[in-house]
Structure formats: structure tokens, C-alpha cells
mmCIF file with all atom_site columns, C-alpha atoms in Angstrom:
data_model
loop_
_atom_site.group_PDB
_atom_site.id
_atom_site.type_symbol
_atom_site.label_atom_id
_atom_site.label_alt_id
_atom_site.label_comp_id
_atom_site.label_asym_id
_atom_site.label_entity_id
_atom_site.label_seq_id
_atom_site.pdbx_PDB_ins_code
_atom_site.Cartn_x
_atom_site.Cartn_y
_atom_site.Cartn_z
_atom_site.occupancy
_atom_site.B_iso_or_equiv
_atom_site.pdbx_formal_charge
_atom_site.auth_seq_id
_atom_site.auth_comp_id
_atom_site.auth_asym_id
_atom_site.auth_atom_id
_atom_site.pdbx_PDB_model_num
ATOM 1   C CA . UNK Z 1 1   ? 106.178 106.882 57.682 1.00 46.00 ? 69  UNK Z CA 1
ATOM 2   C CA . UNK Z 1 2   ? 104.451 104.041 57.485 1.00 41.00 ? 70  UNK Z CA 1
ATOM 3   C CA . UNK Z 1 3   ? 100.776 103.512 57.864 1.00 44.00 ? 71  UNK Z CA 1
ATOM 4   C CA . UNK Z 1 4   ? 101.266 102.198 61.215 1.00 45.00 ? 72  UNK Z CA 1
ATOM 5   C CA . UNK Z 1 5   ? 102.551 105.291 62.275 1.00 44.00 ? 73  UNK Z CA 1
ATOM 6   C CA . UNK Z 1 6   ? 99.661  107.579 61.685 1.00 52.00 ? 74  UNK Z CA 1
ATOM 7   C CA . UNK Z 1 7   ? 96.540  106.962 64.084 1.00 72.00 ? 75  UNK Z CA 1
ATOM 8   C CA . UNK Z 1 8   ? 93.784  109.245 65.096 1.00 83.00 ? 76  UNK Z CA 1
ATOM 9   C CA . UNK Z 1 9   ? 89.985  110.111 63.481 1.00 92.00 ? 77  UNK Z CA 1
ATOM 10  C CA . UNK Z 1 10  ? 89.610  110.094 59.754 1.00 93.00 ? 78  UNK Z CA 1
ATOM 11  C CA . UNK Z 1 11  ? 86.521  110.757 57.319 1.00 95.00 ? 79  UNK Z CA 1
ATOM 12  C CA . UNK Z 1 12  ? 87.696  110.231 53.973 1.00 93.00 ? 80  UNK Z CA 1
ATOM 13  C CA . UNK Z 1 13  ? 84.635  111.040 51.384 1.00 95.00 ? 81  UNK Z CA 1
ATOM 14  C CA . UNK Z 1 14  ? 85.025  109.643 47.613 1.00 92.00 ? 82  UNK Z CA 1
ATOM 15  C CA . UNK Z 1 15  ? 87.035  107.127 46.329 1.00 88.00 ? 83  UNK Z CA 1
ATOM 16  C CA . UNK Z 1 16  ? 91.120  106.593 45.689 1.00 84.00 ? 84  UNK Z CA 1
ATOM 17  C CA . UNK Z 1 17  ? 91.250  109.262 42.607 1.00 87.00 ? 85  UNK Z CA 1
ATOM 18  C CA . UNK Z 1 18  ? 89.308  111.862 44.071 1.00 91.00 ? 86  UNK Z CA 1
ATOM 19  C CA . UNK Z 1 19  ? 88.361  112.796 47.393 1.00 93.00 ? 87  UNK Z CA 1
ATOM 20  C CA . UNK Z 1 20  ? 88.244  115.261 50.460 1.00 94.00 ? 88  UNK Z CA 1
ATOM 21  C CA . UNK Z 1 21  ? 89.213  113.780 54.044 1.00 93.00 ? 89  UNK Z CA 1
ATOM 22  C CA . UNK Z 1 22  ? 89.072  115.500 57.479 1.00 94.00 ? 90  UNK Z CA 1
ATOM 23  C CA . UNK Z 1 23  ? 91.477  113.840 59.570 1.00 92.00 ? 91  UNK Z CA 1
ATOM 24  C CA . UNK Z 1 24  ? 93.360  114.161 62.881 1.00 90.00 ? 92  UNK Z CA 1
ATOM 25  C CA . UNK Z 1 25  ? 96.740  112.249 62.157 1.00 82.00 ? 93  UNK Z CA 1
ATOM 26  C CA . UNK Z 1 26  ? 98.515  111.304 65.156 1.00 81.00 ? 94  UNK Z CA 1
ATOM 27  C CA . UNK Z 1 27  ? 101.819 110.119 64.947 1.00 78.00 ? 95  UNK Z CA 1
ATOM 28  C CA . UNK Z 1 28  ? 103.351 106.997 67.165 1.00 81.00 ? 96  UNK Z CA 1
ATOM 29  C CA . UNK Z 1 29  ? 106.609 107.930 68.469 1.00 84.00 ? 97  UNK Z CA 1
ATOM 30  C CA . UNK Z 1 30  ? 107.872 104.506 68.975 1.00 87.00 ? 98  UNK Z CA 1
ATOM 31  C CA . UNK Z 1 31  ? 107.715 103.593 65.051 1.00 86.00 ? 99  UNK Z CA 1
ATOM 32  C CA . UNK Z 1 32  ? 110.929 103.270 63.529 1.00 90.00 ? 100 UNK Z CA 1
ATOM 33  C CA . UNK Z 1 33  ? 110.038 105.660 60.792 1.00 87.00 ? 101 UNK Z CA 1
ATOM 34  C CA . UNK Z 1 34  ? 109.038 108.525 63.382 1.00 82.00 ? 102 UNK Z CA 1
ATOM 35  C CA . UNK Z 1 35  ? 112.157 107.235 65.302 1.00 88.00 ? 103 UNK Z CA 1
ATOM 36  C CA . UNK Z 1 36  ? 114.644 107.939 61.570 1.00 88.00 ? 104 UNK Z CA 1
ATOM 37  C CA . UNK Z 1 37  ? 112.415 111.230 60.605 1.00 84.00 ? 105 UNK Z CA 1
ATOM 38  C CA . UNK Z 1 38  ? 113.100 112.426 63.998 1.00 81.00 ? 106 UNK Z CA 1
ATOM 39  C CA . UNK Z 1 39  ? 116.821 111.955 64.470 1.00 89.00 ? 107 UNK Z CA 1
ATOM 40  C CA . UNK Z 1 40  ? 117.075 113.361 60.847 1.00 88.00 ? 108 UNK Z CA 1
ATOM 41  C CA . UNK Z 1 41  ? 115.309 116.454 62.218 1.00 85.00 ? 109 UNK Z CA 1
ATOM 42  C CA . UNK Z 1 42  ? 117.106 116.754 65.270 1.00 89.00 ? 110 UNK Z CA 1
ATOM 43  C CA . UNK Z 1 43  ? 114.231 116.382 67.754 1.00 88.00 ? 111 UNK Z CA 1
ATOM 44  C CA . UNK Z 1 44  ? 112.840 113.751 69.932 1.00 87.00 ? 112 UNK Z CA 1
ATOM 45  C CA . UNK Z 1 45  ? 110.506 111.312 68.298 1.00 84.00 ? 113 UNK Z CA 1
ATOM 46  C CA . UNK Z 1 46  ? 107.766 112.700 70.946 1.00 84.00 ? 114 UNK Z CA 1
ATOM 47  C CA . UNK Z 1 47  ? 108.420 116.065 69.710 1.00 82.00 ? 115 UNK Z CA 1
ATOM 48  C CA . UNK Z 1 48  ? 108.362 115.037 65.931 1.00 78.00 ? 116 UNK Z CA 1
ATOM 49  C CA . UNK Z 1 49  ? 105.011 113.114 66.743 1.00 73.00 ? 117 UNK Z CA 1
ATOM 50  C CA . UNK Z 1 50  ? 103.541 116.355 68.474 1.00 71.00 ? 118 UNK Z CA 1
ATOM 51  C CA . UNK Z 1 51  ? 100.492 115.941 70.394 1.00 65.00 ? 119 UNK Z CA 1
ATOM 52  C CA . UNK Z 1 52  ? 98.193  114.753 67.622 1.00 70.00 ? 120 UNK Z CA 1
ATOM 53  C CA . UNK Z 1 53  ? 95.550  117.062 68.440 1.00 75.00 ? 121 UNK Z CA 1
ATOM 54  C CA . UNK Z 1 54  ? 95.577  119.344 65.115 1.00 82.00 ? 122 UNK Z CA 1
ATOM 55  C CA . UNK Z 1 55  ? 92.786  118.549 62.150 1.00 89.00 ? 123 UNK Z CA 1
ATOM 56  C CA . UNK Z 1 56  ? 93.540  118.762 58.833 1.00 89.00 ? 124 UNK Z CA 1
ATOM 57  C CA . UNK Z 1 57  ? 91.765  118.741 55.505 1.00 92.00 ? 125 UNK Z CA 1
ATOM 58  C CA . UNK Z 1 58  ? 93.418  116.768 52.504 1.00 91.00 ? 126 UNK Z CA 1
ATOM 59  C CA . UNK Z 1 59  ? 92.343  116.999 49.058 1.00 91.00 ? 127 UNK Z CA 1
ATOM 60  C CA . UNK Z 1 60  ? 92.817  115.111 45.906 1.00 91.00 ? 128 UNK Z CA 1
ATOM 61  C CA . UNK Z 1 61  ? 91.840  115.068 42.486 1.00 88.00 ? 129 UNK Z CA 1
ATOM 62  C CA . UNK Z 1 62  ? 93.040  113.112 40.400 1.00 80.00 ? 130 UNK Z CA 1
ATOM 63  C CA . UNK Z 1 63  ? 96.653  113.651 39.921 1.00 68.00 ? 131 UNK Z CA 1
ATOM 64  C CA . UNK Z 1 64  ? 96.686  116.828 41.985 1.00 74.00 ? 132 UNK Z CA 1
ATOM 65  C CA . UNK Z 1 65  ? 96.567  116.778 45.943 1.00 78.00 ? 133 UNK Z CA 1
ATOM 66  C CA . UNK Z 1 66  ? 97.002  119.087 48.319 1.00 83.00 ? 134 UNK Z CA 1
ATOM 67  C CA . UNK Z 1 67  ? 96.249  119.658 52.165 1.00 86.00 ? 135 UNK Z CA 1
ATOM 68  C CA . UNK Z 1 68  ? 96.160  122.119 55.262 1.00 87.00 ? 136 UNK Z CA 1
ATOM 69  C CA . UNK Z 1 69  ? 95.889  122.312 58.818 1.00 85.00 ? 137 UNK Z CA 1
ATOM 70  C CA . UNK Z 1 70  ? 92.827  123.378 60.567 1.00 86.00 ? 138 UNK Z CA 1
ATOM 71  C CA . UNK Z 1 71  ? 94.671  124.618 64.110 1.00 76.00 ? 139 UNK Z CA 1
ATOM 72  C CA . UNK Z 1 72  ? 90.860  125.812 65.181 1.00 81.00 ? 140 UNK Z CA 1
ATOM 73  C CA . UNK Z 1 73  ? 88.875  122.710 64.609 1.00 85.00 ? 141 UNK Z CA 1
ATOM 74  C CA . UNK Z 1 74  ? 88.009  120.777 67.806 1.00 89.00 ? 142 UNK Z CA 1
ATOM 75  C CA . UNK Z 1 75  ? 86.637  117.388 67.851 1.00 90.00 ? 143 UNK Z CA 1
ATOM 76  C CA . UNK Z 1 76  ? 83.232  118.256 68.840 1.00 92.00 ? 144 UNK Z CA 1
ATOM 77  C CA . UNK Z 1 77  ? 82.786  120.720 65.310 1.00 92.00 ? 145 UNK Z CA 1
ATOM 78  C CA . UNK Z 1 78  ? 84.454  117.349 63.403 1.00 93.00 ? 146 UNK Z CA 1
ATOM 79  C CA . UNK Z 1 79  ? 81.654  115.019 65.204 1.00 95.00 ? 147 UNK Z CA 1
ATOM 80  C CA . UNK Z 1 80  ? 79.388  117.994 64.519 1.00 95.00 ? 148 UNK Z CA 1
ATOM 81  C CA . UNK Z 1 81  ? 79.773  117.927 60.628 1.00 96.00 ? 149 UNK Z CA 1
ATOM 82  C CA . UNK Z 1 82  ? 79.785  114.127 60.498 1.00 96.00 ? 150 UNK Z CA 1
ATOM 83  C CA . UNK Z 1 83  ? 76.218  114.017 62.604 1.00 96.00 ? 151 UNK Z CA 1
ATOM 84  C CA . UNK Z 1 84  ? 74.912  116.674 59.941 1.00 96.00 ? 152 UNK Z CA 1
ATOM 85  C CA . UNK Z 1 85  ? 75.605  114.680 56.878 1.00 96.00 ? 153 UNK Z CA 1
ATOM 86  C CA . UNK Z 1 86  ? 74.347  111.837 58.660 1.00 96.00 ? 154 UNK Z CA 1
ATOM 87  C CA . UNK Z 1 87  ? 71.142  113.343 59.188 1.00 95.00 ? 155 UNK Z CA 1
ATOM 88  C CA . UNK Z 1 88  ? 70.903  114.708 55.572 1.00 95.00 ? 156 UNK Z CA 1
ATOM 89  C CA . UNK Z 1 89  ? 71.384  110.991 54.302 1.00 93.00 ? 157 UNK Z CA 1
ATOM 90  C CA . UNK Z 1 90  ? 68.400  109.549 55.847 1.00 86.00 ? 158 UNK Z CA 1
ATOM 91  C CA . UNK Z 1 91  ? 66.414  111.833 53.492 1.00 84.00 ? 159 UNK Z CA 1
ATOM 92  C CA . UNK Z 1 92  ? 66.365  111.350 49.818 1.00 83.00 ? 160 UNK Z CA 1
ATOM 93  C CA . UNK Z 1 93  ? 66.331  115.010 48.955 1.00 93.00 ? 161 UNK Z CA 1
ATOM 94  C CA . UNK Z 1 94  ? 69.450  117.065 47.513 1.00 96.00 ? 162 UNK Z CA 1
ATOM 95  C CA . UNK Z 1 95  ? 71.663  118.478 50.794 1.00 96.00 ? 163 UNK Z CA 1
ATOM 96  C CA . UNK Z 1 96  ? 74.436  121.081 51.851 1.00 97.00 ? 164 UNK Z CA 1
ATOM 97  C CA . UNK Z 1 97  ? 76.286  120.643 54.662 1.00 96.00 ? 165 UNK Z CA 1
ATOM 98  C CA . UNK Z 1 98  ? 79.583  122.671 55.662 1.00 94.00 ? 166 UNK Z CA 1
ATOM 99  C CA . UNK Z 1 99  ? 82.589  122.118 58.001 1.00 90.00 ? 167 UNK Z CA 1
ATOM 100 C CA . UNK Z 1 100 ? 83.145  126.001 58.789 1.00 86.00 ? 168 UNK Z CA 1
ATOM 101 C CA . UNK Z 1 101 ? 84.660  128.292 56.091 1.00 88.00 ? 169 UNK Z CA 1
ATOM 102 C CA . UNK Z 1 102 ? 86.732  125.557 54.391 1.00 92.00 ? 170 UNK Z CA 1
ATOM 103 C CA . UNK Z 1 103 ? 84.312  122.931 53.210 1.00 94.00 ? 171 UNK Z CA 1
ATOM 104 C CA . UNK Z 1 104 ? 80.779  122.514 51.777 1.00 96.00 ? 172 UNK Z CA 1
ATOM 105 C CA . UNK Z 1 105 ? 79.475  118.920 50.530 1.00 96.00 ? 173 UNK Z CA 1
ATOM 106 C CA . UNK Z 1 106 ? 76.552  119.176 48.405 1.00 97.00 ? 174 UNK Z CA 1
ATOM 107 C CA . UNK Z 1 107 ? 74.808  115.787 47.302 1.00 96.00 ? 175 UNK Z CA 1
ATOM 108 C CA . UNK Z 1 108 ? 71.841  114.699 45.107 1.00 95.00 ? 176 UNK Z CA 1
ATOM 109 C CA . UNK Z 1 109 ? 70.343  111.037 45.073 1.00 94.00 ? 177 UNK Z CA 1
ATOM 110 C CA . UNK Z 1 110 ? 71.975  108.900 42.762 1.00 92.00 ? 178 UNK Z CA 1
ATOM 111 C CA . UNK Z 1 111 ? 70.557  105.362 42.494 1.00 88.00 ? 179 UNK Z CA 1
ATOM 112 C CA . UNK Z 1 112 ? 71.253  103.596 45.844 1.00 88.00 ? 180 UNK Z CA 1
ATOM 113 C CA . UNK Z 1 113 ? 73.967  106.737 47.016 1.00 92.00 ? 181 UNK Z CA 1
ATOM 114 C CA . UNK Z 1 114 ? 74.791  110.097 46.138 1.00 95.00 ? 182 UNK Z CA 1
ATOM 115 C CA . UNK Z 1 115 ? 76.356  112.165 43.674 1.00 95.00 ? 183 UNK Z CA 1
ATOM 116 C CA . UNK Z 1 116 ? 78.617  114.458 45.784 1.00 96.00 ? 184 UNK Z CA 1
ATOM 117 C CA . UNK Z 1 117 ? 80.524  117.831 44.863 1.00 96.00 ? 185 UNK Z CA 1
ATOM 118 C CA . UNK Z 1 118 ? 82.897  119.070 47.235 1.00 95.00 ? 186 UNK Z CA 1
ATOM 119 C CA . UNK Z 1 119 ? 83.867  122.819 47.549 1.00 96.00 ? 187 UNK Z CA 1
ATOM 120 C CA . UNK Z 1 120 ? 87.206  123.997 49.089 1.00 94.00 ? 188 UNK Z CA 1
ATOM 121 C CA . UNK Z 1 121 ? 88.053  126.885 50.301 1.00 92.00 ? 189 UNK Z CA 1
ATOM 122 C CA . UNK Z 1 122 ? 91.706  126.640 52.256 1.00 90.00 ? 190 UNK Z CA 1
ATOM 123 C CA . UNK Z 1 123 ? 92.208  129.039 54.993 1.00 86.00 ? 191 UNK Z CA 1
ATOM 124 C CA . UNK Z 1 124 ? 93.507  132.332 55.111 1.00 84.00 ? 192 UNK Z CA 1
ATOM 125 C CA . UNK Z 1 125 ? 97.300  132.227 54.325 1.00 82.00 ? 193 UNK Z CA 1
ATOM 126 C CA . UNK Z 1 126 ? 97.057  128.773 52.146 1.00 82.00 ? 194 UNK Z CA 1
ATOM 127 C CA . UNK Z 1 127 ? 98.702  129.958 48.954 1.00 81.00 ? 195 UNK Z CA 1
ATOM 128 C CA . UNK Z 1 128 ? 96.362  127.277 47.347 1.00 80.00 ? 196 UNK Z CA 1
ATOM 129 C CA . UNK Z 1 129 ? 93.465  128.553 45.350 1.00 84.00 ? 197 UNK Z CA 1
ATOM 130 C CA . UNK Z 1 130 ? 89.643  127.243 46.203 1.00 89.00 ? 198 UNK Z CA 1
ATOM 131 C CA . UNK Z 1 131 ? 88.538  124.368 43.968 1.00 90.00 ? 199 UNK Z CA 1
ATOM 132 C CA . UNK Z 1 132 ? 85.749  122.251 43.647 1.00 94.00 ? 200 UNK Z CA 1
ATOM 133 C CA . UNK Z 1 133 ? 85.860  118.633 43.074 1.00 93.00 ? 201 UNK Z CA 1
ATOM 134 C CA . UNK Z 1 134 ? 83.960  115.622 42.176 1.00 93.00 ? 202 UNK Z CA 1
ATOM 135 C CA . UNK Z 1 135 ? 84.732  112.549 44.701 1.00 91.00 ? 203 UNK Z CA 1
ATOM 136 C CA . UNK Z 1 136 ? 83.314  109.083 43.294 1.00 76.00 ? 204 UNK Z CA 1
ATOM 137 C CA . UNK Z 1 137 ? 79.867  108.583 43.928 1.00 82.00 ? 205 UNK Z CA 1
ATOM 138 C CA . UNK Z 1 138 ? 78.881  107.321 47.444 1.00 91.00 ? 206 UNK Z CA 1
ATOM 139 C CA . UNK Z 1 139 ? 76.576  104.482 48.438 1.00 93.00 ? 207 UNK Z CA 1
ATOM 140 C CA . UNK Z 1 140 ? 74.698  105.495 51.547 1.00 94.00 ? 208 UNK Z CA 1
ATOM 141 C CA . UNK Z 1 141 ? 75.126  102.448 53.318 1.00 94.00 ? 209 UNK Z CA 1
ATOM 142 C CA . UNK Z 1 142 ? 78.828  102.862 53.213 1.00 94.00 ? 210 UNK Z CA 1
ATOM 143 C CA . UNK Z 1 143 ? 78.813  106.278 53.963 1.00 95.00 ? 211 UNK Z CA 1
ATOM 144 C CA . UNK Z 1 144 ? 76.660  105.948 56.714 1.00 96.00 ? 212 UNK Z CA 1
ATOM 145 C CA . UNK Z 1 145 ? 78.977  103.370 58.161 1.00 96.00 ? 213 UNK Z CA 1
ATOM 146 C CA . UNK Z 1 146 ? 81.890  105.425 57.616 1.00 96.00 ? 214 UNK Z CA 1
ATOM 147 C CA . UNK Z 1 147 ? 80.344  108.309 59.482 1.00 97.00 ? 215 UNK Z CA 1
ATOM 148 C CA . UNK Z 1 148 ? 79.524  105.538 62.474 1.00 96.00 ? 216 UNK Z CA 1
ATOM 149 C CA . UNK Z 1 149 ? 82.955  104.656 62.606 1.00 96.00 ? 217 UNK Z CA 1
ATOM 150 C CA . UNK Z 1 150 ? 84.256  108.053 62.390 1.00 96.00 ? 218 UNK Z CA 1
ATOM 151 C CA . UNK Z 1 151 ? 82.191  109.517 65.018 1.00 96.00 ? 219 UNK Z CA 1
ATOM 152 C CA . UNK Z 1 152 ? 82.961  106.552 67.446 1.00 95.00 ? 220 UNK Z CA 1
ATOM 153 C CA . UNK Z 1 153 ? 86.413  107.143 66.789 1.00 91.00 ? 221 UNK Z CA 1
ATOM 154 C CA . UNK Z 1 154 ? 86.122  110.717 68.246 1.00 90.00 ? 222 UNK Z CA 1
ATOM 155 C CA . UNK Z 1 155 ? 84.347  109.126 71.625 1.00 76.00 ? 223 UNK Z CA 1
#
């Protein structure tokens, strides 16, 4: 799929080699890649693109990536996670913020930002074990800007 085919809110925490991302992908049924993939699957592009209302958590740690759907997550809960993270970033104290049972993010002050540790527990039925990863250091101003943009995309 081309990057243009994907849309929807996304919050990436980390860098290119280690991150967690809370995303609600939405495919564009008019994108040529979506049309081709739909044809290969034997469905209409609209059916292939789907409603675009299912959240997913993507995880990358070096060469090993994974992801899983979060079918019960609603926009209000994703916004609540982002709001909690914004609030704790305003202080200079270590923090823990959770996104349900699947993601716990621990942060400790480090220079002009935060050293983060993400604890990911896949939902029941997913065959990947729980894992802990250390996303790249997060500069407070950049993370706050990303959170504001993410929350704005949910409005």
C-alpha cells in the first residue's frame, strides 16, 4: 500500500528503530494500490478498505516488528491516553501511563526530554509474548507537539 492510501490518527512514540504506535488506519478506496489489492482479494475497494474504525498497536524493536488490532478501543480512550501523557509531561517527575491492558509507558526525566520504556502485552488470542522495549529518547517539546496533533486528528 502506498503511504497515500493510509490515513487516520496515529501516535508514534520512539524513533525509526524502536517505537510503539497507536494507529487507526483508514485506507483510501480510490488509491490504485487499494484497488489492485481489492481485485486480488476478490472484493470491492470499499469493502477492502473497510470502515477505518479499528485501532491497532504497532511495535518495532530493532529488526523485530509486530502489531495487533485493538477492536474494543474507542477514540475517546485513545484521546484519554494522550491526555494523560500530556499531563505527566508537564511535570518533571517519573511517570507511568497506561493504554488499557496492552500498553504501559514508563518515563524518567533525561536532559530536555524523557527516557521511555514501553511494556506491551498483546491481547488474548495473539500468539506473540509480552515484551519490553526502549523507544529512542523523546524530547518533551516534540512529544507534546505530536500529542497535540494526534488529539487534534481525533476531533
